[in-house]
Coordinates of C-alpha atoms in Angstrom, one line a residue:
Chain A
M237 CA -110.8 44.5 40.1
T238 CA -108.8 41.7 41.7
I239 CA -109.9 38.1 41.9
P240 CA -109.9 36.5 45.4
T241 CA -107.2 33.8 45.8
G242 CA -109.6 31.0 46.5
R243 CA -111.4 31.6 43.2
K244 CA -108.1 32.1 41.4
V245 CA -107.0 28.6 42.5
I246 CA -110.3 27.1 41.3
F247 CA -109.9 28.7 37.9
Y248 CA -106.4 27.5 37.5
I249 CA -107.5 24.0 38.3
L250 CA -110.3 24.1 35.8
L251 CA -108.0 25.7 33.2
I252 CA -105.3 23.0 33.7
I253 CA -107.7 20.1 33.6
S254 CA -109.5 21.4 30.6
G255 CA -106.2 22.2 28.9
F256 CA -105.0 18.7 29.4
L257 CA -108.2 17.1 28.1
V258 CA -108.4 19.3 25.0
F259 CA -104.7 18.8 24.2
A260 CA -104.4 15.1 25.2
P261 CA -105.0 13.6 21.7
T262 CA -102.4 15.9 20.2
L263 CA -100.0 15.3 22.9
M264 CA -100.4 11.5 22.5
A265 CA -99.8 11.7 18.8
F266 CA -96.6 13.7 19.4
A267 CA -95.4 11.2 22.0
M268 CA -96.2 8.3 19.8
S269 CA -94.4 9.7 16.8
F270 CA -91.1 9.5 18.8
M271 CA -91.8 6.0 20.3
S272 CA -90.7 2.6 19.2
N273 CA -93.4 0.2 17.9
K274 CA -92.8 -2.2 20.7
D275 CA -93.4 0.5 23.3
I276 CA -96.7 1.5 21.6
M277 CA -97.9 -2.2 21.3
T278 CA -97.2 -3.0 24.9
G279 CA -98.8 0.3 26.0
S280 CA -95.8 1.2 28.2
L281 CA -94.3 4.6 28.7
P282 CA -91.6 5.4 26.1
T283 CA -88.4 3.6 26.9
S284 CA -86.5 5.3 24.2
L285 CA -87.2 8.3 21.9
S286 CA -86.0 8.5 18.4
F287 CA -86.7 10.0 14.9
D288 CA -87.0 6.5 13.3
N289 CA -90.7 6.9 12.7
Y290 CA -90.1 10.2 10.8
V291 CA -87.3 8.7 8.8
R292 CA -89.4 5.8 7.8
A293 CA -92.5 8.0 7.0
F294 CA -90.3 10.2 4.7
G295 CA -88.7 7.1 3.3
Q296 CA -91.8 5.1 2.4
F297 CA -93.8 8.0 1.2
P298 CA -93.2 11.0 -1.0
L299 CA -94.1 13.2 2.0
L300 CA -91.8 16.0 1.0
K301 CA -93.5 16.3 -2.4
Y302 CA -97.0 16.2 -0.7
L303 CA -95.9 19.0 1.7
L304 CA -94.6 21.0 -1.2
N305 CA -97.9 20.5 -3.1
S306 CA -100.0 21.5 0.0
L307 CA -97.9 24.6 0.5
I308 CA -98.2 25.7 -3.2
I309 CA -102.0 25.1 -3.2
S310 CA -102.6 26.8 0.1
L311 CA -100.5 29.8 -0.8
V312 CA -102.2 30.2 -4.2
I313 CA -105.7 29.9 -2.8
M314 CA -104.7 32.4 0.0
L315 CA -103.4 34.9 -2.6
G316 CA -106.4 34.4 -4.9
Q317 CA -108.9 34.9 -2.0
L318 CA -107.1 38.0 -0.8
I319 CA -107.1 39.6 -4.3
L320 CA -110.6 38.8 -5.3
S321 CA -112.1 39.5 -1.8
S322 CA -110.4 42.8 -1.5
L323 CA -111.3 43.9 -5.0
A324 CA -115.0 43.0 -4.4
A325 CA -115.0 44.6 -1.0
Y326 CA -113.6 47.8 -2.4
A327 CA -116.4 48.0 -5.0
F328 CA -119.0 47.4 -2.2
V329 CA -117.6 50.2 0.0
F330 CA -116.2 52.9 -2.2
L331 CA -118.0 52.6 -5.6
E332 CA -121.6 53.6 -6.1
F333 CA -123.3 52.1 -9.1
K334 CA -126.6 50.7 -10.2
G335 CA -127.2 47.1 -9.1
R336 CA -124.7 47.2 -6.3
D337 CA -127.3 46.2 -3.6
L338 CA -128.5 43.3 -5.9
L339 CA -124.9 42.1 -6.3
F340 CA -124.4 42.3 -2.5
F341 CA -127.4 40.1 -2.1
V342 CA -126.0 37.7 -4.6
F343 CA -122.8 37.4 -2.5
I344 CA -124.8 36.7 0.6
A345 CA -126.7 34.1 -1.3
T346 CA -123.5 32.2 -2.1
M347 CA -123.0 31.5 1.6
M348 CA -126.1 29.4 1.6
V349 CA -124.8 26.9 -1.0
P350 CA -122.7 24.3 0.6
F351 CA -119.8 23.2 -1.6
E352 CA -120.8 19.6 -1.2
A353 CA -124.2 20.2 -2.8
S354 CA -122.6 21.4 -6.0
I355 CA -119.6 19.0 -6.0
I356 CA -120.7 16.7 -8.7
P357 CA -120.9 19.3 -11.6
N358 CA -117.9 20.9 -10.2
F359 CA -115.9 17.7 -10.6
H360 CA -117.2 17.3 -14.1
I361 CA -116.3 20.9 -14.9
I362 CA -112.7 20.4 -13.7
R363 CA -112.5 17.2 -15.6
D364 CA -113.8 18.7 -18.8
L365 CA -111.3 21.6 -18.5
G366 CA -108.6 18.9 -18.2
W367 CA -107.7 20.2 -14.8
I368 CA -107.7 16.9 -12.9
D369 CA -104.3 16.4 -11.3
T370 CA -103.4 20.1 -11.8
Y371 CA -102.8 23.0 -9.5
P372 CA -105.5 25.2 -11.1
G373 CA -108.1 22.4 -10.5
L374 CA -107.2 22.4 -6.9
T375 CA -107.2 26.1 -6.4
V376 CA -109.3 28.2 -8.8
P377 CA -112.7 27.1 -7.6
F378 CA -111.9 28.5 -4.1
F379 CA -110.8 32.0 -5.0
A380 CA -114.2 33.8 -4.8
M381 CA -115.2 34.0 -1.2
A382 CA -118.2 35.8 0.3
F383 CA -116.9 35.6 3.9
G384 CA -113.6 37.2 3.0
T385 CA -115.4 39.9 1.1
F386 CA -117.6 40.7 4.1
L387 CA -114.7 40.7 6.5
L388 CA -112.7 43.2 4.4
R389 CA -115.8 45.2 3.6
Q390 CA -116.2 45.8 7.4
N391 CA -112.6 46.9 7.6
F392 CA -112.7 49.1 4.5
K393 CA -115.7 50.9 5.9
Q394 CA -113.6 52.5 8.6
I395 CA -111.6 54.3 6.0
P396 CA -113.0 57.8 5.7
K397 CA -114.8 58.4 2.4
E398 CA -113.2 61.9 2.3
L399 CA -109.8 60.3 1.8
R400 CA -111.0 58.9 -1.5
E401 CA -112.6 62.1 -2.6
A402 CA -109.4 64.0 -1.8
S403 CA -107.3 61.5 -3.7
Q404 CA -109.7 61.7 -6.7
I405 CA -109.3 65.4 -6.8
A406 CA -105.6 64.9 -6.7
G407 CA -106.0 62.8 -9.8
M408 CA -105.6 59.4 -8.3
G409 CA -107.6 56.8 -9.9
D410 CA -109.6 54.0 -8.1
F411 CA -107.2 51.3 -8.8
K412 CA -104.2 53.3 -7.5
F413 CA -106.2 54.4 -4.4
Y414 CA -107.1 50.7 -3.7
L415 CA -103.4 49.7 -4.1
T416 CA -101.6 52.5 -2.3
V417 CA -104.1 53.5 0.4
V418 CA -106.8 50.9 1.1
L419 CA -104.7 47.7 1.1
P420 CA -101.9 49.1 3.4
V421 CA -104.4 50.5 5.8
A422 CA -106.3 47.2 5.9
R423 CA -103.2 45.0 6.3
T424 CA -104.2 43.5 9.6
S425 CA -107.5 42.3 8.3
L426 CA -105.7 41.0 5.1
L427 CA -103.3 39.1 7.4
T428 CA -106.1 37.6 9.3
L429 CA -108.0 36.5 6.2
G430 CA -104.7 35.2 4.7
V431 CA -104.1 33.1 7.8
Y432 CA -107.7 31.8 7.8
G433 CA -107.5 31.0 4.0
F434 CA -104.3 29.2 4.4
L435 CA -105.5 27.1 7.4
T436 CA -108.7 26.0 5.6
S437 CA -106.9 25.3 2.3
W438 CA -104.2 23.3 4.0
N439 CA -106.8 21.2 5.8
M440 CA -109.0 20.6 2.7
Y441 CA -110.0 17.0 2.3
L442 CA -112.8 16.1 0.1
W443 CA -111.9 18.1 -3.1
P444 CA -108.3 16.9 -3.3
L445 CA -109.5 13.4 -2.7
L446 CA -111.6 13.7 -5.7
T447 CA -109.3 15.7 -8.1
T448 CA -105.9 14.1 -7.4
T449 CA -105.0 10.7 -8.7
N450 CA -101.2 10.7 -8.6
D451 CA -98.4 11.9 -6.5
N452 CA -97.5 14.9 -8.6
V453 CA -100.2 17.2 -7.1
R454 CA -101.5 15.0 -4.2
T455 CA -101.8 17.0 -0.9
V456 CA -100.4 16.0 2.4
Q457 CA -103.9 15.3 3.8
I458 CA -104.6 12.7 1.2
G459 CA -101.1 11.4 1.7
L460 CA -101.8 10.9 5.3
K461 CA -104.9 8.9 4.4
Q462 CA -102.9 6.7 2.2
L463 CA -100.2 6.3 4.8
Q464 CA -102.8 5.2 7.2
T465 CA -104.6 2.8 4.8
Q466 CA -101.4 1.3 3.4
E467 CA -99.5 0.6 6.7
Q468 CA -100.5 -3.0 7.0
L469 CA -98.6 -3.8 10.1
N470 CA -100.4 -1.3 12.3
D471 CA -97.2 0.7 12.5
W472 CA -98.8 3.5 14.6
G473 CA -95.5 5.3 15.2
V474 CA -95.1 6.0 11.5
I475 CA -98.7 7.0 11.0
M476 CA -98.5 9.4 14.0
A477 CA -95.3 10.8 12.6
G478 CA -97.1 11.5 9.3
A479 CA -100.0 13.1 11.2
V480 CA -97.6 15.3 13.2
I481 CA -95.9 16.5 10.0
V482 CA -99.4 17.4 8.6
V483 CA -100.4 19.5 11.6
I484 CA -97.1 21.2 12.6
P485 CA -97.3 24.0 9.9
T486 CA -100.9 24.9 10.8
L487 CA -100.3 24.7 14.5
I488 CA -97.4 27.1 14.3
L489 CA -99.5 29.4 12.2
L490 CA -102.3 29.3 14.7
F491 CA -100.1 29.8 17.7
L492 CA -98.5 32.9 16.0
G493 CA -101.8 34.3 14.8
Q494 CA -104.4 33.2 17.4
S495 CA -105.2 36.5 18.9
K496 CA -105.4 38.3 15.6
L497 CA -107.5 35.4 14.1
Q498 CA -109.9 35.6 17.0
K499 CA -110.4 39.3 16.6
G500 CA -110.7 39.2 12.9
L501 CA -113.0 36.3 12.7
T502 CA -115.4 37.8 15.4
E503 CA -115.5 41.0 13.5
G504 CA -116.3 39.4 10.1
A505 CA -118.8 37.0 11.6
L506 CA -120.8 39.4 13.7
K507 CA -120.9 42.8 12.4
Chain B
M205 CA -107.4 74.7 0.8
S206 CA -106.1 74.7 -2.8
M207 CA -108.2 71.5 -3.6
N208 CA -111.4 73.3 -2.5
S209 CA -110.8 76.4 -4.6
T210 CA -110.2 74.3 -7.8
A211 CA -113.4 72.5 -7.2
I212 CA -115.4 75.6 -6.9
Q213 CA -113.9 77.0 -10.0
Q214 CA -114.9 74.0 -12.1
T215 CA -118.5 74.1 -10.9
P216 CA -120.1 76.6 -13.4
K217 CA -118.6 75.0 -16.4
S218 CA -120.0 71.6 -15.6
Q219 CA -123.4 72.8 -14.9
I220 CA -124.1 73.4 -18.6
N221 CA -124.3 69.7 -19.6
F222 CA -125.0 68.5 -16.2
E223 CA -127.4 65.7 -17.2
Q224 CA -125.1 64.4 -19.8
V225 CA -122.1 64.3 -17.5
K226 CA -124.2 62.6 -14.8
K227 CA -125.3 59.9 -17.3
K228 CA -121.7 59.3 -18.5
Q229 CA -120.5 59.3 -14.9
R230 CA -123.1 56.7 -14.1
M231 CA -122.0 54.4 -16.9
K232 CA -118.4 54.9 -15.9
N233 CA -119.2 54.1 -12.3
F234 CA -121.1 51.0 -13.3
S235 CA -118.3 49.6 -15.5
K236 CA -115.8 50.4 -12.8
G237 CA -117.8 48.7 -10.2
M238 CA -118.2 45.6 -12.4
L239 CA -114.5 45.6 -13.1
F240 CA -113.7 45.2 -9.5
L241 CA -116.4 42.6 -8.9
L242 CA -115.9 40.7 -12.2
P243 CA -113.4 38.1 -11.0
S244 CA -115.6 37.1 -8.1
I245 CA -118.8 37.1 -10.2
V246 CA -117.2 34.9 -12.9
L247 CA -115.8 32.4 -10.5
F248 CA -119.1 32.3 -8.4
S249 CA -121.0 31.7 -11.7
V250 CA -118.7 29.0 -12.9
F251 CA -118.1 27.1 -9.7
L252 CA -121.2 27.8 -7.7
F253 CA -124.3 28.9 -9.5
Y254 CA -123.9 26.9 -12.6
P255 CA -123.1 23.7 -10.7
L256 CA -125.9 24.3 -8.3
A257 CA -128.4 24.6 -11.4
R258 CA -126.7 21.7 -13.0
T259 CA -127.2 19.5 -9.8
I260 CA -130.9 20.3 -9.9
Y261 CA -131.0 19.5 -13.6
L262 CA -129.1 16.2 -13.1
S263 CA -131.4 15.1 -10.4
F264 CA -134.1 14.6 -12.9
F265 CA -132.1 12.2 -15.1
L266 CA -130.2 9.0 -15.2
T267 CA -126.6 9.3 -16.2
D268 CA -123.8 7.2 -17.7
A269 CA -120.6 6.7 -15.7
A270 CA -119.1 9.8 -17.3
G271 CA -121.9 12.0 -15.9
A272 CA -123.7 12.6 -19.2
T273 CA -127.5 12.5 -19.0
T274 CA -129.2 9.4 -20.6
V275 CA -132.9 9.2 -19.6
F276 CA -135.2 11.8 -18.3
V277 CA -136.9 10.2 -15.3
G278 CA -138.8 13.2 -13.7
W279 CA -139.2 12.8 -9.9
E280 CA -138.2 9.2 -9.9
N281 CA -134.8 9.8 -8.3
Y282 CA -136.6 11.7 -5.5
V283 CA -139.2 8.9 -5.1
T284 CA -136.6 6.2 -4.9
M285 CA -134.5 8.3 -2.5
F286 CA -137.4 8.7 -0.1
T287 CA -138.4 5.1 -0.3
S288 CA -134.9 3.7 0.0
P289 CA -134.3 2.3 3.5
I290 CA -130.5 3.1 3.2
F291 CA -131.1 6.8 2.5
L292 CA -133.7 7.1 5.2
Q293 CA -131.2 5.6 7.6
S294 CA -128.7 8.1 6.3
M295 CA -131.0 11.0 7.0
K296 CA -131.8 9.6 10.4
S297 CA -128.1 9.3 11.2
T298 CA -127.4 12.8 10.0
F299 CA -130.1 14.4 12.2
L300 CA -128.9 12.3 15.2
F301 CA -125.4 13.4 14.5
V302 CA -126.4 17.1 14.5
L303 CA -128.2 16.5 17.7
Y304 CA -125.1 14.9 19.4
T305 CA -122.5 17.4 18.1
V306 CA -124.1 20.9 18.2
P307 CA -125.2 21.2 21.9
I308 CA -122.2 19.5 23.3
T309 CA -119.8 21.5 21.2
I310 CA -121.4 24.8 22.3
I311 CA -121.5 23.9 25.9
I312 CA -117.9 22.7 26.1
S313 CA -116.6 25.7 24.1
L314 CA -118.7 28.2 26.1
F315 CA -117.3 26.7 29.3
L316 CA -113.8 27.0 28.0
A317 CA -114.3 30.6 26.7
V318 CA -115.7 31.6 30.1
I319 CA -112.8 30.3 32.1
A320 CA -110.3 31.5 29.5
N321 CA -111.8 35.1 29.8
E322 CA -110.5 35.6 33.3
K323 CA -107.6 38.0 33.7
L324 CA -105.1 35.6 35.1
K325 CA -101.4 35.2 34.6
G326 CA -100.5 32.8 31.7
I327 CA -104.1 32.9 30.3
G328 CA -102.7 33.4 26.8
F329 CA -101.1 29.9 27.1
F330 CA -104.5 28.3 27.8
R331 CA -106.2 30.2 25.1
T332 CA -103.7 28.9 22.6
I333 CA -104.2 25.3 23.8
Y334 CA -108.0 25.5 23.6
S335 CA -107.9 27.0 20.1
S336 CA -105.3 24.4 19.0
T337 CA -107.8 21.9 17.6
M338 CA -108.7 24.5 14.9
G339 CA -105.2 23.9 13.4
I340 CA -105.6 20.2 13.2
S341 CA -106.9 18.9 9.9
V342 CA -109.7 16.4 9.6
A343 CA -107.3 13.8 8.3
A344 CA -104.9 14.2 11.3
A345 CA -107.7 14.4 13.9
S346 CA -109.2 11.3 12.5
V347 CA -105.9 9.4 12.7
F348 CA -105.5 10.6 16.4
W349 CA -109.0 9.3 17.2
L350 CA -108.6 6.1 15.2
Y351 CA -105.9 5.1 17.6
L352 CA -107.9 6.4 20.7
F353 CA -110.8 4.3 19.5
H354 CA -108.6 1.2 18.8
P355 CA -110.3 -1.9 20.2
S356 CA -107.3 -3.4 22.1
M357 CA -104.6 -0.7 22.3
G358 CA -106.7 2.4 22.3
P359 CA -106.4 4.6 25.4
L360 CA -110.2 4.8 25.8
N361 CA -110.7 1.1 26.1
L362 CA -107.6 0.7 28.3
L363 CA -109.2 3.3 30.5
L364 CA -112.4 1.4 30.6
N365 CA -110.6 -1.8 31.4
A366 CA -108.8 -0.1 34.1
I367 CA -112.0 0.8 35.9
G368 CA -113.3 -2.7 35.4
A369 CA -115.6 -2.0 32.5
E370 CA -115.7 -3.8 29.3
G371 CA -114.1 -2.3 26.2
I372 CA -116.4 -0.8 23.6
G373 CA -116.3 -1.5 19.8
W374 CA -116.3 2.3 19.2
L375 CA -116.0 2.0 15.5
T376 CA -117.4 -1.5 14.9
D377 CA -120.5 -1.5 17.0
P378 CA -123.4 0.1 15.2
S379 CA -124.8 1.6 18.2
W380 CA -121.6 3.3 19.1
A381 CA -120.0 4.3 15.8
L382 CA -122.0 7.4 15.2
F383 CA -121.3 8.6 18.7
A384 CA -117.6 7.9 18.1
I385 CA -117.7 10.1 15.0
A386 CA -119.6 12.8 17.0
I387 CA -116.9 12.8 19.7
T388 CA -114.1 13.2 17.1
T389 CA -116.2 16.1 15.5
I390 CA -116.9 17.8 18.7
W391 CA -113.1 17.8 19.5
M392 CA -112.3 19.2 16.2
N393 CA -115.0 21.9 16.5
I394 CA -113.9 23.2 19.9
G395 CA -111.0 25.2 18.6
F396 CA -112.9 27.4 16.2
T397 CA -116.1 27.7 18.4
F398 CA -114.0 28.6 21.4
L399 CA -112.1 31.3 19.5
I400 CA -115.3 33.0 18.3
L401 CA -117.0 32.8 21.7
L402 CA -113.9 34.2 23.4
G403 CA -114.1 37.0 21.0
G404 CA -117.7 37.6 21.8
L405 CA -116.9 37.6 25.5
Q406 CA -114.2 40.1 25.1
S407 CA -116.4 42.5 23.3
I408 CA -118.9 42.8 26.2
D409 CA -118.7 46.2 27.8
S410 CA -116.8 45.8 31.1
S411 CA -118.8 48.6 32.8
L412 CA -121.8 46.3 32.9
Y413 CA -119.8 44.0 35.2
E414 CA -118.4 46.9 37.2
S415 CA -121.9 48.2 38.0
A416 CA -123.0 44.6 38.9
D417 CA -120.0 44.4 41.2
I418 CA -121.1 47.6 43.0
D419 CA -124.5 46.0 43.5
G420 CA -122.7 43.0 44.9
A421 CA -123.8 40.5 42.3
G422 CA -122.3 37.0 42.6
Y423 CA -120.3 35.2 39.8
F424 CA -123.0 33.0 38.5
Y425 CA -125.6 35.8 38.7
K426 CA -123.4 37.9 36.5
L427 CA -122.8 34.9 34.1
R428 CA -126.6 34.3 33.8
R429 CA -127.7 37.9 33.7
I430 CA -124.9 39.7 31.8
T431 CA -122.6 37.3 30.0
I432 CA -125.2 34.9 28.4
P433 CA -127.6 37.6 27.2
M434 CA -124.8 39.8 25.9
L435 CA -123.2 36.9 24.1
S436 CA -126.4 35.8 22.4
P437 CA -125.6 37.2 19.0
T438 CA -122.3 35.2 19.0
L439 CA -124.0 32.1 20.3
F440 CA -126.5 32.4 17.6
F441 CA -123.8 32.6 14.9
V442 CA -121.9 29.8 16.4
V443 CA -124.9 27.5 16.6
T444 CA -125.7 28.1 13.0
V445 CA -122.1 27.5 11.8
T446 CA -121.9 24.3 13.9
I447 CA -125.1 22.9 12.5
I448 CA -124.1 23.7 8.9
N449 CA -120.7 22.1 9.5
A450 CA -122.3 19.0 11.0
F451 CA -124.4 18.5 7.8
Q452 CA -121.2 18.8 5.8
T453 CA -119.2 16.1 7.8
F454 CA -117.1 14.0 5.4
G455 CA -113.4 13.4 6.2
Q456 CA -113.8 11.8 9.7
I457 CA -116.2 9.2 8.2
D458 CA -114.0 8.5 5.2
I459 CA -111.1 7.7 7.5
L460 CA -112.8 6.2 10.6
T461 CA -115.7 4.1 9.4
Q462 CA -116.3 4.5 5.6
G463 CA -120.0 4.8 6.4
G464 CA -120.2 1.6 8.4
P465 CA -120.9 -0.5 10.4
V466 CA -124.2 -1.4 8.6
N467 CA -124.5 2.2 7.3
S468 CA -124.8 3.6 10.8
T469 CA -122.4 6.5 10.0
N470 CA -123.4 7.0 6.3
L471 CA -124.1 10.7 6.8
V472 CA -125.6 12.6 3.9
V473 CA -122.3 14.0 2.3
Y474 CA -120.7 10.6 2.6
S475 CA -123.8 9.1 1.0
I476 CA -123.6 11.6 -1.9
Y477 CA -119.9 10.8 -2.3
R478 CA -120.6 7.1 -2.5
E479 CA -123.5 7.3 -4.8
A480 CA -121.7 9.7 -7.2
F481 CA -118.0 8.6 -7.1
V482 CA -118.2 5.0 -6.2
N483 CA -121.5 3.9 -7.8
Y484 CA -121.3 6.5 -10.6
K485 CA -125.1 7.2 -10.1
F486 CA -124.9 11.0 -10.6
G487 CA -128.6 11.4 -11.0
S488 CA -129.7 10.0 -7.6
A489 CA -126.6 11.5 -6.0
S490 CA -127.7 14.9 -7.3
A491 CA -131.1 14.4 -5.8
Q492 CA -129.4 13.9 -2.5
A493 CA -127.3 16.9 -3.0
V494 CA -130.4 19.0 -3.8
L495 CA -131.9 17.8 -0.5
L496 CA -128.8 18.8 1.4
F497 CA -129.0 22.2 -0.1
I498 CA -132.6 22.6 0.9
I499 CA -131.9 21.5 4.4
I500 CA -129.1 23.9 4.9
L501 CA -131.1 26.7 3.4
L502 CA -134.1 25.9 5.7
M503 CA -131.7 25.7 8.7
T504 CA -130.3 29.1 7.9
F505 CA -133.8 30.6 7.7
L506 CA -135.1 28.8 10.7
Q507 CA -132.1 29.8 12.8
F508 CA -132.7 33.3 11.7
K509 CA -136.3 33.4 12.5
F510 CA -136.1 31.5 15.7
G511 CA -132.9 32.9 16.9
E512 CA -133.7 36.5 16.3
R513 CA -136.4 36.7 19.0
K514 CA -134.1 35.3 21.7
V515 CA -131.0 37.2 20.7
H516 CA -130.2 40.4 22.5
Y517 CA -128.9 43.1 20.4
Q518 CA -127.1 46.1 21.9

């Protein structure tokens, strides 16, 4: 099946124009982060490019600390989600016990509760636990995840049940089977879910805004908000440098894992 | 082979106390199943089910600044909510916002997914570009658009000036601010929606297109008669997710408009946030949260009922 040349040209034109439009805001931010304030104010094309904005952003704000906090929080949430989701998915696929269908329904029901609808008591729970401004307060509430459980369940289902029966006859317990057979077989799905979990945790906004009050645990997203509100002089170059620093890790992750993420998310969402 | 023979040898022995073993086995299975599910169940209970119940409970009370209940007021928080012009405005803005964002997000993403589904050289590059907004956080996206919307330096107004039109007070004009938030949101949504739709397109059986080609069907005929119907389950999912996301919008508003001007962008989650964590009125904020929960629940059910009839399943 070959595409006629005329149609090919039309497609490339459409692809390029759309690509430019979609990417324009990001491109603009990248360009501005290297431009001097004078160039930005006069709206001219960059006359000189420098890292000044980055130096100043890191100098005026504990951005490095924020980045480290975001990294720790995102990694911990990612790991927590992977462990809890895979354990739950294992139970739903391989274990047969009374009440399993009911529990499965409970998991589905959790997807209908928006986090924002229960955020007030959640905040009070974290406060009463003394978890304000701590890593547990920023991570533990997000460990249990119905979407991740469903995605992995879909994947685990493809593992033949006979394999488990055989391993049980060979004296292998469920936990060992989960660790040594199921997890390695499902590593692609685990990776997909991991990337997804990292992306969403890194980009979290409302919860860290509520539960962080100092620089020790503040995430880079809230740092960026502060940078934007505290820059009195409309120093857009510095603000954009901060924004670029925030998006670089997730953009890289997305560029590396785009095709896998697409496959994994479609599977989890639709089957 | 050897496994089979041992299994057979054990059979007669276990038949004697079959019932007892079965019972024991069932107990063992249950506790094992619970062991694997316990971490999730505990966390769901603590951070989801209990807070939801507590939200409903709080909505019938007045509270102090620390969140402890003081006076039981029955339905009064709800009555006040539905008679408050500020909250009614907030509901109106929220529904308008959903109406702005959902169709446009779907149409743009569908267009991008269709053109990015062609087998052309370098298509991977375009796919990466189109999905890129998924990697951009709400804080960063809002900062990008804060500049784009800037009244004097912003590229959007410069563009308008260049074609002789007057600049728009994107974030300061009450009749434009909600639309500006919608544009930002649509842009942010494109990445994820595109990725899911592209996945849906790629899972369509290519033999359908081949047989249509043999019949001499044109490009748009195939798009209308094969692509869209086959894509309907994916579209259905994407519409639901986009609607639910639209109801949960917060970050863009916090950075771009803080609910203003004159409450025109005070969408429901921002309204909850302000009522609870700025005004410390946890009771009435909880009533709003309950309403948000009910709306999302209804949306999910409606989508399901309405969507299912139109959806084509293989």
